[in-house]
Short mmCIF file of C-alpha atoms in Angstrom, two decimals:
data_model
loop_
_atom_site.label_atom_id
_atom_site.label_comp_id
_atom_site.label_asym_id
_atom_site.label_seq_id
_atom_site.Cartn_x
_atom_site.Cartn_y
_atom_site.Cartn_z
CA MET A 579 -1.59 13.51 -28.01
CA ALA A 580 -1.25 10.94 -25.27
CA PRO A 581 -3.93 10.72 -22.69
CA VAL A 582 -2.94 12.00 -19.23
CA ARG A 583 -2.58 9.28 -16.64
CA ALA A 584 -4.44 9.77 -13.47
CA GLN A 585 -2.33 10.22 -10.31
CA PRO A 586 -1.50 6.73 -8.90
CA ARG A 587 -3.22 5.54 -5.83
CA ILE A 588 -1.86 3.41 -2.96
CA VAL A 589 -4.02 1.77 -0.40
CA MET A 590 -2.32 -0.05 2.57
CA TYR A 591 -4.42 -2.25 4.82
CA SER A 592 -2.75 -2.48 8.20
CA ARG A 593 -3.26 -2.73 12.08
CA PRO A 594 -2.49 -0.06 14.60
CA VAL A 595 0.30 -1.93 16.33
CA CYS A 596 2.34 -3.60 13.53
CA GLY A 597 6.10 -3.26 12.95
CA LEU A 598 5.79 -4.53 9.28
CA CYS A 599 3.14 -1.90 8.65
CA ASP A 600 5.45 0.84 10.00
CA GLU A 601 8.23 -0.37 7.72
CA ALA A 602 5.81 -0.39 4.65
CA ARG A 603 4.47 3.09 5.66
CA GLU A 604 8.07 4.51 5.66
CA ILE A 605 8.80 3.20 2.27
CA ILE A 606 5.39 4.49 0.80
CA LEU A 607 5.97 7.90 2.24
CA ALA A 608 9.76 8.09 1.11
CA GLU A 609 8.63 7.23 -2.41
CA ARG A 610 5.78 9.84 -2.09
CA ARG A 611 8.56 12.52 -1.80
CA MET A 612 9.77 11.60 -5.30
CA ILE A 613 6.55 10.70 -6.93
CA PRO A 614 3.08 12.28 -6.26
CA PHE A 615 0.34 9.74 -5.68
CA ASP A 616 -2.74 9.40 -3.43
CA PHE A 617 -2.18 7.22 -0.23
CA GLU A 618 -4.88 5.96 2.04
CA GLU A 619 -4.25 3.74 4.92
CA ILE A 620 -7.08 1.53 6.19
CA SER A 621 -6.89 -0.27 9.62
CA ILE A 622 -8.39 -3.76 9.49
CA GLU A 623 -8.72 -3.85 13.24
CA GLY A 624 -12.36 -4.36 14.23
CA ASP A 625 -13.75 -4.88 10.80
CA ASP A 626 -14.78 -8.45 10.30
CA ASP A 627 -14.97 -8.30 6.59
CA LEU A 628 -11.37 -6.93 6.38
CA GLU A 629 -10.17 -9.20 9.00
CA ARG A 630 -11.36 -12.29 7.11
CA GLU A 631 -9.97 -10.93 3.83
CA PHE A 632 -6.42 -9.81 5.03
CA GLY A 633 -6.08 -11.56 8.49
CA ILE A 634 -2.43 -12.02 9.27
CA ARG A 635 -1.24 -10.96 5.67
CA ILE A 636 -0.89 -7.38 6.60
CA PRO A 637 0.39 -5.01 5.54
CA VAL A 638 -1.38 -5.52 2.22
CA VAL A 639 -0.61 -2.71 -0.46
CA LEU A 640 -2.61 -2.14 -3.50
CA VAL A 641 -1.39 0.24 -6.33
CA ASP A 642 -4.26 1.36 -8.57
CA ASP A 643 -6.39 -1.46 -7.12
CA GLU A 644 -4.01 -4.21 -7.92
CA GLU A 645 -2.62 -6.06 -4.88
CA LEU A 646 1.23 -5.82 -5.29
CA PHE A 647 2.55 -6.51 -1.81
CA GLU A 648 1.89 -8.36 1.50
CA TYR A 649 4.10 -8.38 4.45
CA ARG A 650 7.04 -6.38 2.93
CA ILE A 651 7.26 -3.79 0.26
CA GLU A 652 10.15 -3.98 -2.41
CA PRO A 653 11.01 -0.24 -2.85
CA GLU A 654 12.18 -0.73 -6.45
CA LEU A 655 9.11 -2.63 -7.47
CA LEU A 656 6.91 -0.02 -5.89
CA SER A 657 8.76 2.71 -7.74
CA ALA A 658 8.30 0.78 -11.10
CA ALA A 659 4.54 0.28 -10.50
CA LEU A 660 4.11 4.03 -9.74
CA ARG A 661 5.88 5.15 -13.04
CA LYS A 662 3.82 2.79 -15.22
#
């Protein structure tokens, strides 16, 4: 019997006022209607460590702790990563 895969997890690092973040969130939430996964959005605003790490690269999206996207999400690649 094959092991059961844990539910995928997406983490998106963002800023409160960010058009690219809004686009990425829409893509993520649209995908979530088709495939169940955990989703957490973390604002880098005011966090010096996160600001240094992600700076202007936001949004940065991790799937199961692997950084897959920055700036823009490709829906087909996101879907494929979630179905692994």
